[in-house]
Amino acid sequence: MSAITTPGPLRHFLQLRDFSESEILYVLERGRIIKDRFKRYLPHRTLHDRNLAMVFEKASTRTRVSFEAGMYQLGGSVIHLTTEGSQLGRAEPIEDTARVISRMVDLVMIRTYEQTRIERFAAHSRVPVINGLTNEFHPCQILADILTFVEHRGPIRGRTVAWIGDANNMAYTWLQAAELLGFTLHVSAPEGYRLDPRRVGSQPAAVLREFDDPLEACRGAHLVTTDVWTSMGYESENEARRLAFADWCVDEPMMAVADPEAVFMHCLPAHRGEEVAGEVIDGPQSVVWDEAENRLHVQKALMEFLLLGRRED
Ligand code: CP
Ligand code: NVA
């Protein structure tokens, strides 16, 4: 039977910096071990009988499939909720939803709008809560991205990551990763869509460099990455963004000035011909399919860590 409560202090993963560098490195290494076992068809059922509730207030393909498949592969089970299909869509307070769901399951993953919404949920939850994307952060994606970089190119410490495009949930999570793991982040976004200095603060000055010209941001980078021009929830800005972002398409000239060994990543879904040229995302430097797959492996490690702590087996 599942315990419904977690041994040890209750931990959430609402943003990347909820974990220390050592905890992130542990989850990445554990994800690598879990992936290796998965590839060799070795059972790894450390969450036998545990139950994950997934709450989606926005659309998803990768997050849904990776959490759902991952939990079943770990020996557990999953409940899938959406806003429209639950009482959240009929204005039940998020706090009440948290109180109820967290008495019935072992773990919750939420994809929602404001970070404050997931924080309110977590504050009233008896079980760990995982951020499956908010307007502000996408920490599970960055875990997968860093695992992918490490697999292809080794440790990320001391390297340079170029973020081209909207200063969105992915960009701010990359910034937290740069601070925690010790690499440099180049960011280039059009005026009006740049990092907000109030959110950046003064600390990251050492790891962050901002560029007007996206090509200059790519120069010498070991990883070039981008995302859609319009994130979920901002669709009313579509036309204005199309105009503003026209020069922020990761293309072959940008990849040509990056490090010769540079890889290209995109969290997906992608729009070829908008934020990335087809030749880049479908080209030899692209690792986007490994990146997407690694959501599965690293999130299995994350769920295991939140429920069981560090494992030696
Ligand atoms: N990258 C990502 O989170 O994809 P989905 O929106 O399909 O879950
Ligand atoms: N920044 C995008 C990521 C989608 C996975 C969004 O929030 O829609």
mmCIF file of C-alpha atoms and ligand atoms in Angstrom:
data_model
loop_
_atom_site.group_PDB
_atom_site.id
_atom_site.type_symbol
_atom_site.label_atom_id
_atom_site.label_comp_id
_atom_site.label_asym_id
_atom_site.label_seq_id
_atom_site.Cartn_x
_atom_site.Cartn_y
_atom_site.Cartn_z
ATOM 1 C CA MET A 1 0.000 0.000 0.000
ATOM 2 C CA SER A 2 1.186 3.510 -0.622
ATOM 3 C CA ALA A 3 1.975 5.594 2.414
ATOM 4 C CA ILE A 4 0.377 8.819 1.110
ATOM 5 C CA THR A 5 2.883 10.758 3.188
ATOM 6 C CA THR A 6 6.572 11.079 2.345
ATOM 7 C CA PRO A 7 9.262 10.040 4.828
ATOM 8 C CA GLY A 8 11.497 12.959 5.782
ATOM 9 C CA PRO A 9 10.783 16.616 5.127
ATOM 10 C CA LEU A 10 8.280 17.342 2.378
ATOM 11 C CA ARG A 11 10.085 18.556 -0.750
ATOM 12 C CA HIS A 12 8.616 20.208 -3.829
ATOM 13 C CA PHE A 13 10.160 20.934 -7.242
ATOM 14 C CA LEU A 14 8.508 24.211 -8.194
ATOM 15 C CA GLN A 15 11.600 25.799 -9.708
ATOM 16 C CA LEU A 16 15.110 24.570 -10.418
ATOM 17 C CA ARG A 17 16.631 26.356 -7.446
ATOM 18 C CA ASP A 18 14.445 24.389 -5.046
ATOM 19 C CA PHE A 19 17.303 21.870 -5.432
ATOM 20 C CA SER A 20 20.985 22.354 -4.634
ATOM 21 C CA GLU A 21 23.698 21.737 -7.235
ATOM 22 C CA SER A 22 24.445 18.406 -5.582
ATOM 23 C CA GLU A 23 20.782 17.357 -5.718
ATOM 24 C CA ILE A 24 20.513 18.299 -9.397
ATOM 25 C CA LEU A 25 23.680 16.368 -10.213
ATOM 26 C CA TYR A 26 22.319 13.393 -8.249
ATOM 27 C CA VAL A 27 19.021 13.413 -10.203
ATOM 28 C CA LEU A 28 20.908 13.682 -13.518
ATOM 29 C CA GLU A 29 23.179 10.773 -12.662
ATOM 30 C CA ARG A 30 20.264 8.710 -11.379
ATOM 31 C CA GLY A 31 18.383 9.515 -14.605
ATOM 32 C CA ARG A 32 21.353 8.183 -16.561
ATOM 33 C CA ILE A 33 21.301 4.915 -14.556
ATOM 34 C CA ILE A 34 17.519 4.556 -14.941
ATOM 35 C CA LYS A 35 17.850 5.191 -18.700
ATOM 36 C CA ASP A 36 20.536 2.546 -19.027
ATOM 37 C CA ARG A 37 18.335 -0.024 -17.234
ATOM 38 C CA PHE A 38 15.349 0.940 -19.386
ATOM 39 C CA LYS A 39 17.385 0.410 -22.572
ATOM 40 C CA ARG A 40 18.374 -3.048 -21.335
ATOM 41 C CA TYR A 41 14.762 -3.975 -20.444
ATOM 42 C CA LEU A 42 15.692 -4.321 -16.763
ATOM 43 C CA PRO A 43 12.713 -3.633 -14.474
ATOM 44 C CA HIS A 44 13.125 -0.621 -12.177
ATOM 45 C CA ARG A 45 9.983 -0.498 -10.024
ATOM 46 C CA THR A 46 11.051 1.625 -7.093
ATOM 47 C CA LEU A 47 7.668 3.403 -6.947
ATOM 48 C CA HIS A 48 5.590 0.232 -6.803
ATOM 49 C CA ASP A 49 1.982 1.064 -5.815
ATOM 50 C CA ARG A 50 2.643 4.832 -5.698
ATOM 51 C CA ASN A 51 0.166 7.108 -7.417
ATOM 52 C CA LEU A 52 0.836 10.326 -9.347
ATOM 53 C CA ALA A 53 -1.897 12.893 -10.053
ATOM 54 C CA MET A 54 -1.197 15.077 -13.101
ATOM 55 C CA VAL A 55 -3.115 18.342 -13.386
ATOM 56 C CA PHE A 56 -2.992 20.006 -16.801
ATOM 57 C CA GLU A 57 -4.327 23.538 -17.132
ATOM 58 C CA LYS A 58 -2.493 23.886 -20.487
ATOM 59 C CA ALA A 59 -1.947 21.520 -23.432
ATOM 60 C CA SER A 60 0.872 18.963 -23.481
ATOM 61 C CA THR A 61 2.305 16.046 -25.437
ATOM 62 C CA ARG A 62 5.777 15.367 -23.990
ATOM 63 C CA THR A 63 5.061 16.197 -20.362
ATOM 64 C CA ARG A 64 1.933 14.064 -20.276
ATOM 65 C CA VAL A 65 3.474 11.040 -21.983
ATOM 66 C CA SER A 66 6.794 11.175 -20.131
ATOM 67 C CA PHE A 67 5.235 11.468 -16.657
ATOM 68 C CA GLU A 68 2.525 8.914 -17.383
ATOM 69 C CA ALA A 69 4.795 6.319 -19.030
ATOM 70 C CA GLY A 70 7.487 7.002 -16.440
ATOM 71 C CA MET A 71 5.247 6.407 -13.434
ATOM 72 C CA TYR A 72 3.919 3.140 -14.873
ATOM 73 C CA GLN A 73 7.468 2.000 -15.649
ATOM 74 C CA LEU A 74 8.392 2.694 -12.010
ATOM 75 C CA GLY A 75 5.583 0.359 -10.896
ATOM 76 C CA GLY A 76 3.082 3.081 -9.991
ATOM 77 C CA SER A 77 -0.059 4.480 -11.550
ATOM 78 C CA VAL A 78 -1.352 7.836 -12.778
ATOM 79 C CA ILE A 79 -4.485 9.976 -12.640
ATOM 80 C CA HIS A 80 -4.837 12.574 -15.372
ATOM 81 C CA LEU A 81 -6.874 15.722 -14.661
ATOM 82 C CA THR A 82 -7.535 18.803 -16.753
ATOM 83 C CA THR A 83 -9.058 22.132 -15.790
ATOM 84 C CA GLU A 84 -12.143 21.564 -17.919
ATOM 85 C CA GLY A 85 -12.611 17.972 -16.781
ATOM 86 C CA SER A 86 -12.310 18.754 -13.070
ATOM 87 C CA GLN A 87 -13.899 21.162 -10.611
ATOM 88 C CA LEU A 88 -10.981 23.555 -11.169
ATOM 89 C CA GLY A 89 -12.879 24.621 -14.293
ATOM 90 C CA ARG A 90 -15.891 25.419 -12.121
ATOM 91 C CA ALA A 91 -13.923 27.684 -9.777
ATOM 92 C CA GLU A 92 -13.048 25.266 -6.949
ATOM 93 C CA PRO A 93 -10.175 27.038 -5.166
ATOM 94 C CA ILE A 94 -6.715 25.662 -5.933
ATOM 95 C CA GLU A 95 -6.087 25.369 -2.169
ATOM 96 C CA ASP A 96 -9.112 23.091 -1.695
ATOM 97 C CA THR A 97 -8.105 21.049 -4.736
ATOM 98 C CA ALA A 98 -4.632 20.601 -3.251
ATOM 99 C CA ARG A 99 -5.964 19.570 0.159
ATOM 100 C CA VAL A 100 -8.198 16.898 -1.395
ATOM 101 C CA ILE A 101 -5.925 15.476 -4.109
ATOM 102 C CA SER A 102 -2.923 15.276 -1.808
ATOM 103 C CA ARG A 103 -4.831 13.108 0.684
ATOM 104 C CA MET A 104 -5.403 10.532 -2.053
ATOM 105 C CA VAL A 105 -2.154 10.281 -4.027
ATOM 106 C CA ASP A 106 1.589 10.206 -3.314
ATOM 107 C CA LEU A 107 2.795 12.856 -5.743
ATOM 108 C CA VAL A 108 1.359 15.665 -7.884
ATOM 109 C CA MET A 109 2.582 17.204 -11.152
ATOM 110 C CA ILE A 110 0.938 20.440 -12.305
ATOM 111 C CA ARG A 111 1.136 22.452 -15.518
ATOM 112 C CA THR A 112 -0.497 25.823 -15.014
ATOM 113 C CA TYR A 113 -0.297 29.580 -15.535
ATOM 114 C CA GLU A 114 1.141 31.802 -12.772
ATOM 115 C CA GLN A 115 3.900 30.444 -10.528
ATOM 116 C CA THR A 116 1.863 31.724 -7.582
ATOM 117 C CA ARG A 117 -0.835 29.201 -8.512
ATOM 118 C CA ILE A 118 1.495 26.204 -8.145
ATOM 119 C CA GLU A 119 2.950 27.760 -4.983
ATOM 120 C CA ARG A 120 -0.550 28.025 -3.514
ATOM 121 C CA PHE A 121 -1.185 24.400 -4.430
ATOM 122 C CA ALA A 122 2.092 23.261 -2.855
ATOM 123 C CA ALA A 123 1.426 25.248 0.319
ATOM 124 C CA HIS A 124 -1.706 23.163 0.877
ATOM 125 C CA SER A 125 -0.367 19.803 -0.314
ATOM 126 C CA ARG A 126 0.635 16.899 1.919
ATOM 127 C CA VAL A 127 2.725 15.361 -0.868
ATOM 128 C CA PRO A 128 5.513 16.592 -3.180
ATOM 129 C CA VAL A 129 4.465 18.851 -6.054
ATOM 130 C CA ILE A 130 6.351 19.045 -9.369
ATOM 131 C CA ASN A 131 6.236 21.988 -11.778
ATOM 132 C CA GLY A 132 5.342 20.606 -15.227
ATOM 133 C CA LEU A 133 5.536 24.185 -16.646
ATOM 134 C CA THR A 134 4.274 27.541 -15.483
ATOM 135 C CA ASN A 135 4.419 30.948 -17.144
ATOM 136 C CA GLU A 136 7.626 31.577 -15.184
ATOM 137 C CA PHE A 137 9.556 28.258 -15.198
ATOM 138 C CA HIS A 138 9.947 24.837 -16.849
ATOM 139 C CA PRO A 139 12.427 23.044 -14.568
ATOM 140 C CA CYS A 140 11.759 19.436 -15.716
ATOM 141 C CA GLN A 141 12.675 20.448 -19.266
ATOM 142 C CA ILE A 142 15.966 21.962 -18.158
ATOM 143 C CA LEU A 143 16.864 18.773 -16.244
ATOM 144 C CA ALA A 144 16.330 16.841 -19.496
ATOM 145 C CA ASP A 145 18.289 19.406 -21.514
ATOM 146 C CA ILE A 146 21.288 19.277 -19.215
ATOM 147 C CA LEU A 147 21.250 15.478 -19.125
ATOM 148 C CA THR A 148 21.239 15.567 -22.939
ATOM 149 C CA PHE A 149 24.147 18.004 -23.057
ATOM 150 C CA VAL A 150 26.173 15.905 -20.608
ATOM 151 C CA GLU A 151 25.522 12.742 -22.627
ATOM 152 C CA HIS A 152 26.687 14.374 -25.845
ATOM 153 C CA ARG A 153 29.417 16.739 -24.682
ATOM 154 C CA GLY A 154 30.307 16.064 -21.019
ATOM 155 C CA PRO A 155 29.951 18.350 -17.981
ATOM 156 C CA ILE A 156 28.219 21.685 -18.570
ATOM 157 C CA ARG A 157 30.248 23.601 -15.945
ATOM 158 C CA GLY A 158 32.346 26.265 -17.639
ATOM 159 C CA ARG A 159 30.528 25.968 -20.990
ATOM 160 C CA THR A 160 28.398 28.580 -22.782
ATOM 161 C CA VAL A 161 24.705 28.223 -23.586
ATOM 162 C CA ALA A 162 23.093 30.652 -26.075
ATOM 163 C CA TRP A 163 19.397 31.357 -25.608
ATOM 164 C CA ILE A 164 17.897 32.917 -28.760
ATOM 165 C CA GLY A 165 14.400 34.389 -28.562
ATOM 166 C CA ASP A 166 11.704 35.058 -26.021
ATOM 167 C CA ALA A 167 12.826 35.566 -22.409
ATOM 168 C CA ASN A 168 10.198 33.069 -21.304
ATOM 169 C CA ASN A 169 9.785 30.258 -18.775
ATOM 170 C CA MET A 170 12.628 28.303 -20.420
ATOM 171 C CA ALA A 171 15.003 31.282 -20.465
ATOM 172 C CA TYR A 172 14.524 32.036 -16.760
ATOM 173 C CA THR A 173 15.034 28.365 -15.907
ATOM 174 C CA TRP A 174 18.263 28.323 -17.952
ATOM 175 C CA LEU A 175 19.352 31.323 -15.909
ATOM 176 C CA GLN A 176 18.769 29.453 -12.651
ATOM 177 C CA ALA A 177 20.679 26.491 -14.085
ATOM 178 C CA ALA A 178 23.631 28.713 -15.036
ATOM 179 C CA GLU A 179 23.778 30.114 -11.495
ATOM 180 C CA LEU A 180 23.479 26.685 -9.867
ATOM 181 C CA LEU A 181 25.752 24.685 -12.161
ATOM 182 C CA GLY A 182 28.374 27.277 -13.131
ATOM 183 C CA PHE A 183 28.082 27.915 -16.859
ATOM 184 C CA THR A 184 27.653 31.104 -18.906
ATOM 185 C CA LEU A 185 24.302 32.037 -20.418
ATOM 186 C CA HIS A 186 24.107 34.280 -23.488
ATOM 187 C CA VAL A 187 20.625 35.703 -24.107
ATOM 188 C CA SER A 188 19.419 37.584 -27.175
ATOM 189 C CA ALA A 189 15.798 38.703 -27.419
ATOM 190 C CA PRO A 190 14.101 41.548 -29.288
ATOM 191 C CA GLU A 191 13.257 44.723 -27.441
ATOM 192 C CA GLY A 192 10.126 44.308 -25.371
ATOM 193 C CA TYR A 193 10.741 40.576 -24.878
ATOM 194 C CA ARG A 194 14.028 40.699 -22.958
ATOM 195 C CA LEU A 195 14.765 39.425 -19.460
ATOM 196 C CA ASP A 196 13.129 41.572 -16.813
ATOM 197 C CA PRO A 197 15.897 43.141 -14.684
ATOM 198 C CA ARG A 198 13.599 42.893 -11.649
ATOM 199 C CA ARG A 199 13.505 39.116 -12.044
ATOM 200 C CA VAL A 200 17.179 38.790 -12.926
ATOM 201 C CA GLY A 201 18.482 40.727 -9.907
ATOM 202 C CA SER A 202 22.148 41.579 -9.486
ATOM 203 C CA GLN A 203 23.528 38.138 -8.580
ATOM 204 C CA PRO A 204 23.582 36.517 -12.038
ATOM 205 C CA ALA A 205 25.815 39.214 -13.538
ATOM 206 C CA ALA A 206 28.673 36.725 -13.441
ATOM 207 C CA VAL A 207 26.891 34.067 -15.506
ATOM 208 C CA LEU A 208 24.679 36.177 -17.784
ATOM 209 C CA ARG A 209 25.556 38.165 -20.940
ATOM 210 C CA GLU A 210 22.848 39.836 -22.995
ATOM 211 C CA PHE A 211 23.189 40.582 -26.734
ATOM 212 C CA ASP A 212 21.228 42.736 -29.187
ATOM 213 C CA ASP A 213 22.367 40.589 -32.118
ATOM 214 C CA PRO A 214 21.369 36.905 -31.941
ATOM 215 C CA LEU A 215 24.308 35.897 -34.122
ATOM 216 C CA GLU A 216 26.741 37.443 -31.627
ATOM 217 C CA ALA A 217 25.012 35.557 -28.804
ATOM 218 C CA CYS A 218 25.729 32.294 -30.644
ATOM 219 C CA ARG A 219 29.427 33.033 -31.180
ATOM 220 C CA GLY A 220 31.510 30.360 -29.450
ATOM 221 C CA ALA A 221 28.492 28.772 -27.706
ATOM 222 C CA HIS A 222 28.589 25.060 -26.910
ATOM 223 C CA LEU A 223 24.801 24.805 -26.912
ATOM 224 C CA VAL A 224 22.396 26.932 -28.971
ATOM 225 C CA THR A 225 18.765 26.752 -27.946
ATOM 226 C CA THR A 226 15.475 28.491 -28.594
ATOM 227 C CA ASP A 227 11.721 28.152 -28.125
ATOM 228 C CA VAL A 228 8.466 29.248 -29.736
ATOM 229 C CA TRP A 229 7.916 32.978 -30.220
ATOM 230 C CA THR A 230 4.554 32.737 -28.455
ATOM 231 C CA SER A 231 4.223 30.593 -25.341
ATOM 232 C CA MET A 232 0.954 29.077 -24.160
ATOM 233 C CA GLY A 233 -1.261 31.707 -22.598
ATOM 234 C CA TYR A 234 0.129 34.584 -24.732
ATOM 235 C CA GLU A 235 -1.694 33.761 -27.982
ATOM 236 C CA SER A 236 -3.348 37.197 -28.170
ATOM 237 C CA GLU A 237 0.158 38.642 -28.784
ATOM 238 C CA ASN A 238 0.788 36.354 -31.759
ATOM 239 C CA GLU A 239 0.842 38.973 -34.490
ATOM 240 C CA ALA A 240 2.973 41.479 -32.597
ATOM 241 C CA ARG A 241 5.410 38.730 -31.727
ATOM 242 C CA ARG A 242 5.667 37.512 -35.336
ATOM 243 C CA LEU A 243 6.895 40.976 -36.314
ATOM 244 C CA ALA A 244 9.196 41.484 -33.338
ATOM 245 C CA PHE A 245 10.904 38.076 -33.544
ATOM 246 C CA ALA A 246 11.436 37.929 -37.340
ATOM 247 C CA ASP A 247 15.257 38.161 -36.962
ATOM 248 C CA TRP A 248 15.391 35.669 -34.066
ATOM 249 C CA CYS A 249 15.345 32.482 -36.133
ATOM 250 C CA VAL A 250 18.192 30.080 -35.327
ATOM 251 C CA ASP A 251 19.638 29.402 -38.764
ATOM 252 C CA GLU A 252 22.782 27.944 -40.310
ATOM 253 C CA PRO A 253 24.828 31.208 -40.115
ATOM 254 C CA MET A 254 24.141 31.321 -36.349
ATOM 255 C CA MET A 255 25.208 27.696 -35.911
ATOM 256 C CA ALA A 256 28.301 28.394 -38.033
ATOM 257 C CA VAL A 257 29.674 30.939 -35.526
ATOM 258 C CA ALA A 258 28.964 28.688 -32.539
ATOM 259 C CA ASP A 259 31.618 26.281 -31.312
ATOM 260 C CA PRO A 260 32.325 23.667 -34.030
ATOM 261 C CA GLU A 261 31.075 20.991 -31.598
ATOM 262 C CA ALA A 262 27.938 22.947 -30.634
ATOM 263 C CA VAL A 263 24.634 21.128 -30.283
ATOM 264 C CA PHE A 264 21.178 22.565 -30.964
ATOM 265 C CA MET A 265 18.233 22.037 -28.603
ATOM 266 C CA HIS A 266 14.559 22.995 -28.575
ATOM 267 C CA CYS A 267 12.103 21.906 -25.886
ATOM 268 C CA LEU A 268 9.452 21.355 -28.599
ATOM 269 C CA PRO A 269 6.895 21.774 -30.061
ATOM 270 C CA ALA A 270 8.816 23.676 -32.772
ATOM 271 C CA HIS A 271 7.736 25.885 -35.636
ATOM 272 C CA ARG A 272 10.176 25.392 -38.502
ATOM 273 C CA GLY A 273 10.760 28.662 -40.344
ATOM 274 C CA GLU A 274 9.889 30.748 -37.273
ATOM 275 C CA GLU A 275 12.216 30.365 -34.266
ATOM 276 C CA VAL A 276 14.361 27.720 -36.004
ATOM 277 C CA ALA A 277 15.258 26.890 -39.598
ATOM 278 C CA GLY A 278 14.366 23.398 -40.770
ATOM 279 C CA GLU A 279 18.027 22.870 -41.741
ATOM 280 C CA VAL A 280 19.056 23.397 -38.108
ATOM 281 C CA ILE A 281 16.429 21.413 -36.203
ATOM 282 C CA ASP A 282 16.646 18.566 -38.717
ATOM 283 C CA GLY A 283 20.418 18.959 -39.192
ATOM 284 C CA PRO A 284 23.440 17.110 -37.804
ATOM 285 C CA GLN A 285 23.938 19.338 -34.733
ATOM 286 C CA SER A 286 20.372 18.905 -33.505
ATOM 287 C CA VAL A 287 19.818 16.631 -30.490
ATOM 288 C CA VAL A 288 16.139 17.477 -30.022
ATOM 289 C CA TRP A 289 14.869 13.873 -30.096
ATOM 290 C CA ASP A 290 17.327 12.736 -27.423
ATOM 291 C CA GLU A 291 16.325 15.855 -25.482
ATOM 292 C CA ALA A 292 12.629 14.937 -25.676
ATOM 293 C CA GLU A 293 13.307 11.312 -24.704
ATOM 294 C CA ASN A 294 15.343 12.374 -21.692
ATOM 295 C CA ARG A 295 12.225 13.940 -20.152
ATOM 296 C CA LEU A 296 11.162 10.352 -19.438
ATOM 297 C CA HIS A 297 14.377 9.217 -17.773
ATOM 298 C CA VAL A 298 15.173 12.306 -15.738
ATOM 299 C CA GLN A 299 11.606 12.697 -14.446
ATOM 300 C CA LYS A 300 11.632 9.074 -13.267
ATOM 301 C CA ALA A 301 14.730 9.983 -11.264
ATOM 302 C CA LEU A 302 13.039 13.152 -10.018
ATOM 303 C CA MET A 303 9.875 11.365 -8.845
ATOM 304 C CA GLU A 304 11.961 8.689 -7.134
ATOM 305 C CA PHE A 305 14.100 11.336 -5.400
ATOM 306 C CA LEU A 306 11.089 13.275 -4.123
ATOM 307 C CA LEU A 307 9.446 10.143 -2.703
ATOM 308 C CA LEU A 308 12.410 8.017 -1.616
ATOM 309 C CA GLY A 309 15.416 10.341 -1.365
ATOM 310 C CA ARG A 310 18.855 9.294 -2.605
ATOM 311 C CA ARG A 311 19.178 5.625 -3.603
ATOM 312 C CA GLU A 312 22.230 3.450 -3.861
ATOM 313 C CA ASP A 313 20.550 0.487 -5.612
HETATM 314 N N1 CP B 1 8.505 20.461 -23.995
HETATM 315 C C1 CP B 1 7.294 20.244 -23.462
HETATM 316 O O1 CP B 1 7.065 20.474 -22.277
HETATM 317 O O2 CP B 1 6.394 19.716 -24.323
HETATM 318 P P1 CP B 1 4.826 19.542 -24.090
HETATM 319 O O3 CP B 1 4.215 20.907 -24.090
HETATM 320 O O4 CP B 1 4.373 18.708 -25.269
HETATM 321 O O5 CP B 1 4.592 18.836 -22.789
HETATM 322 N N1 NVA B 2 7.641 28.270 -23.652
HETATM 323 C C1 NVA B 2 6.706 27.287 -24.136
HETATM 324 C C2 NVA B 2 7.197 25.913 -23.806
HETATM 325 C C3 NVA B 2 6.298 24.801 -24.255
HETATM 326 C C4 NVA B 2 6.777 23.465 -23.825
HETATM 327 C C5 NVA B 2 5.347 27.544 -23.520
HETATM 328 O O1 NVA B 2 5.297 27.905 -22.335
HETATM 329 O O2 NVA B 2 4.342 27.402 -24.213
#
